[in-house]
Coordinates of C-alpha atoms in Angstrom, one line a residue:
Chain A
A1 CA -9.1 -13.4 -5.0
Q2 CA -5.6 -13.1 -3.9
S3 CA -4.0 -13.1 -0.4
V4 CA -0.6 -12.4 1.0
T5 CA 1.0 -13.7 4.2
Q6 CA 4.1 -12.1 5.6
L7 CA 5.3 -14.6 8.2
D8 CA 7.4 -12.2 10.3
S9 CA 5.9 -9.1 11.9
Q10 CA 9.3 -7.9 13.1
V11 CA 12.8 -8.7 12.0
P12 CA 15.7 -7.3 14.1
V13 CA 19.1 -7.5 12.5
F14 CA 22.5 -5.9 13.0
E15 CA 24.0 -3.4 10.6
E16 CA 25.9 -5.0 7.7
A17 CA 24.3 -8.4 8.2
P18 CA 22.2 -10.0 5.5
V19 CA 18.4 -10.1 5.8
E20 CA 15.5 -12.0 4.3
L21 CA 11.9 -10.9 4.6
R22 CA 9.4 -13.7 3.8
C23 CA 6.3 -13.4 1.7
N24 CA 3.9 -16.1 0.6
Y25 CA 0.9 -15.5 -1.6
S26 CA -2.3 -17.3 -2.7
S27 CA -4.1 -16.9 -6.0
S28 CA -6.1 -18.9 -8.4
V29 CA -4.8 -16.9 -11.4
S30 CA -1.4 -15.7 -12.5
V31 CA -0.1 -12.7 -10.5
Y32 CA 2.2 -9.7 -10.4
L33 CA 4.2 -9.4 -7.2
F34 CA 5.6 -6.3 -5.5
W35 CA 7.5 -5.1 -2.5
Y36 CA 6.9 -1.7 -1.0
V37 CA 8.8 0.2 1.8
Q38 CA 7.2 2.6 4.2
Y39 CA 9.4 5.0 6.2
P40 CA 7.8 6.6 9.3
N41 CA 5.1 9.1 8.5
Q42 CA 5.4 8.6 4.8
G43 CA 3.5 6.8 2.0
L44 CA 4.6 3.6 0.5
Q45 CA 7.4 3.5 -2.1
L46 CA 7.9 0.8 -4.7
L47 CA 11.1 -1.3 -4.1
L48 CA 10.7 -3.8 -6.8
K49 CA 8.3 -5.9 -8.8
Y50 CA 7.9 -9.2 -10.6
L51 CA 5.8 -9.3 -13.7
S52 CA 7.2 -12.1 -15.8
G53 CA 10.5 -13.5 -17.0
S54 CA 13.5 -13.9 -14.8
T55 CA 12.5 -15.0 -11.3
L56 CA 15.2 -12.9 -9.7
V57 CA 14.4 -9.2 -9.7
K58 CA 16.5 -6.4 -8.5
G59 CA 15.2 -3.2 -7.0
I60 CA 16.3 0.0 -5.4
N61 CA 18.6 0.4 -2.4
G62 CA 20.3 -3.0 -3.1
F63 CA 17.3 -5.1 -2.5
E64 CA 16.3 -8.1 -4.6
A65 CA 13.6 -10.7 -4.5
E66 CA 13.1 -14.2 -6.0
F67 CA 9.8 -15.4 -7.3
N68 CA 9.2 -19.1 -6.6
K69 CA 6.0 -20.3 -8.3
S70 CA 6.1 -23.8 -6.9
Q71 CA 6.3 -22.5 -3.3
T72 CA 4.2 -19.4 -4.1
S73 CA 6.8 -17.2 -2.4
F74 CA 8.4 -13.9 -3.1
H75 CA 11.0 -13.3 -0.5
L76 CA 12.9 -10.1 -0.2
R77 CA 16.7 -10.1 0.5
K78 CA 19.5 -7.7 1.0
P79 CA 23.1 -9.0 1.5
S80 CA 24.1 -6.1 3.9
V81 CA 21.7 -3.8 5.6
H82 CA 22.2 -0.2 6.8
I83 CA 20.6 1.7 9.6
S84 CA 18.7 3.6 7.0
D85 CA 16.9 0.4 5.9
T86 CA 14.9 0.5 9.1
A87 CA 11.3 0.7 7.9
E88 CA 8.1 -1.3 7.3
Y89 CA 8.1 -3.6 4.3
F90 CA 5.0 -4.7 2.5
C91 CA 4.6 -7.5 0.1
A92 CA 1.7 -7.1 -2.4
V93 CA 0.0 -9.1 -5.2
S94 CA -2.4 -8.3 -8.0
A95 CA -4.0 -10.5 -10.6
N96 CA -2.4 -10.1 -14.1
T97 CA -5.8 -9.8 -15.7
G98 CA -9.1 -8.3 -14.6
R99 CA -9.1 -6.6 -11.2
R100 CA -6.1 -4.4 -10.9
A101 CA -6.1 -3.6 -7.3
L102 CA -3.2 -4.6 -5.1
T103 CA -3.7 -6.8 -2.0
F104 CA -1.1 -6.1 0.7
G105 CA 0.4 -8.3 3.4
S106 CA 0.4 -7.2 7.0
G107 CA 3.9 -5.8 6.8
T108 CA 7.3 -6.7 8.3
R109 CA 9.1 -4.2 10.5
L110 CA 12.8 -4.3 9.8
Q111 CA 14.8 -2.9 12.7
V112 CA 18.5 -2.5 11.9
Q113 CA 20.6 -2.2 15.0
P114 CA 24.2 -0.7 15.2
Chain B
D1 CA 5.9 15.9 -11.3
A2 CA 4.8 16.6 -7.7
G3 CA 3.6 13.1 -7.1
V4 CA 0.3 12.2 -5.6
I5 CA -0.9 15.1 -3.4
Q6 CA -3.2 14.5 -0.4
S7 CA -4.8 17.1 1.9
P8 CA -5.0 17.6 4.7
R9 CA -2.0 15.8 6.2
H10 CA -3.6 15.7 9.6
E11 CA -7.2 16.0 10.6
V12 CA -8.7 16.0 14.0
T13 CA -12.5 16.1 14.3
E14 CA -15.2 15.4 16.7
M15 CA -17.4 12.3 16.4
G16 CA -20.4 13.0 14.3
Q17 CA -18.7 15.6 12.1
E18 CA -18.3 15.3 8.4
V19 CA -14.8 14.8 7.1
T20 CA -13.5 15.2 3.5
L21 CA -10.2 13.9 2.4
R22 CA -8.7 15.1 -0.9
C23 CA -6.4 13.6 -3.5
K24 CA -4.8 14.9 -6.7
P25 CA -3.3 12.0 -8.7
I26 CA -0.3 12.1 -11.0
S27 CA -1.3 13.7 -14.3
G28 CA -1.9 11.0 -16.9
H29 CA -2.6 8.2 -14.5
D30 CA -5.8 6.3 -15.2
Y31 CA -6.3 4.4 -11.9
L32 CA -6.9 5.9 -8.5
F33 CA -7.0 3.9 -5.3
W34 CA -8.1 4.8 -1.7
Y35 CA -6.5 2.7 1.1
R36 CA -6.9 2.8 4.9
Q37 CA -4.1 1.8 7.2
T38 CA -4.6 0.8 10.8
M39 CA -2.5 -1.2 13.3
M40 CA -5.2 -3.8 13.6
R41 CA -6.2 -4.3 10.0
G42 CA -3.1 -3.2 8.0
L43 CA -3.7 -1.7 4.6
E44 CA -7.2 -2.1 3.3
L45 CA -8.5 -1.2 -0.1
L46 CA -11.6 1.0 0.2
I47 CA -12.4 1.8 -3.4
Y48 CA -10.7 2.3 -6.8
F49 CA -11.5 4.2 -10.0
N50 CA -10.5 3.7 -13.6
N51 CA -10.8 6.7 -15.9
N52 CA -12.9 8.4 -13.1
V53 CA -15.4 5.5 -12.9
P54 CA -15.7 3.6 -9.6
I55 CA -14.8 0.0 -10.3
D56 CA -14.8 -1.7 -7.0
D57 CA -16.2 -0.2 -3.8
S58 CA -16.6 -3.4 -1.9
G59 CA -14.1 -2.3 0.7
M60 CA -16.0 0.8 1.8
P61 CA -16.9 0.0 5.4
E62 CA -20.5 1.3 5.3
D63 CA -22.8 3.9 4.0
R64 CA -21.1 6.6 6.0
F65 CA -18.2 6.4 3.5
S66 CA -18.5 7.8 0.0
A67 CA -15.9 8.6 -2.7
K68 CA -16.1 10.6 -5.8
M69 CA -13.8 11.4 -8.7
P70 CA -15.4 14.2 -10.7
N71 CA -12.4 14.5 -13.1
A72 CA -9.1 13.0 -13.8
S73 CA -7.2 15.3 -11.5
F74 CA -9.2 15.2 -8.3
S75 CA -10.9 12.7 -5.9
T76 CA -12.5 13.0 -2.5
L77 CA -13.3 10.5 0.3
K78 CA -16.0 11.6 2.6
I79 CA -17.0 10.3 6.0
Q80 CA -20.4 11.4 7.3
P81 CA -20.9 11.1 10.3
S82 CA -17.4 10.3 11.5
E83 CA -16.8 7.8 14.4
P84 CA -13.8 7.2 16.6
R85 CA -13.2 3.8 14.9
D86 CA -12.6 5.7 11.6
S87 CA -9.3 7.0 13.0
A88 CA -6.6 5.8 10.7
V89 CA -4.2 6.9 8.0
Y90 CA -5.9 7.2 4.6
F91 CA -3.8 6.8 1.5
C92 CA -4.5 7.8 -2.0
A93 CA -2.5 6.1 -4.8
S94 CA -2.5 6.5 -8.6
S95 CA -1.2 4.2 -11.3
L96 CA -0.9 4.1 -15.1
G97 CA -2.5 0.9 -16.2
G98 CA -3.2 -0.5 -12.8
G99 CA -1.3 -3.5 -11.4
P100 CA 1.7 -4.0 -13.6
N101 CA 3.2 -0.6 -13.1
G102 CA 2.7 -0.5 -9.4
Y103 CA 1.3 2.5 -7.6
T104 CA 2.5 5.9 -6.5
F105 CA 1.3 6.7 -3.1
G106 CA 0.6 10.0 -1.5
S107 CA 1.9 10.9 2.0
G108 CA -1.5 10.1 3.5
T109 CA -4.0 11.9 5.8
R110 CA -3.9 11.0 9.4
L111 CA -7.5 11.2 10.7
T112 CA -8.3 11.3 14.4
V113 CA -11.9 11.3 15.5
V114 CA -12.4 12.1 19.1

């Protein structure tokens, strides 16, 4: 089974500042990793994913994440945030064989302040 | 494509009543997932289907919950009888191939049991 830990429940940041949202995972098998974003009263939207290959992956809205196998981490970063990035961000993991369901972390609320 | 369509968007019902949530996945997707989101427990996988067949229902809370997928374009999640602790946002998601391609989520059904 897989598990995901998002270390920060809330991250306040000023507009145009950089931000990092932390995610650590646990799994006994190789995994796929994802970041999703949820805006108020909406479903989750895929930001980016890591399947294999380059450990730095780029997604929509200027976000990127780096897979670190030795530290079992998949942190999300953005060099300059906007007010519109205010949302809940979820890290998720699935095994790359067998069971295909995603396991989600508890979420990080990114609050961008002017 | 219209995306994953869930109905109703909001449901308020009295304790003891039967509740049926509906989902239409994206055409051609072979996986369908039901998740429940609450403040206390985050996103929990309830059940998922592959090619209309239930694969893993270990997340279904108890016998009051049941899910069906009679064909590739429709799924239901039923709660009978409903209880106040079932109040949550229920999401349906579909995927082509499961984990590697990520999921497309519906907008969710906000269920309130009074």
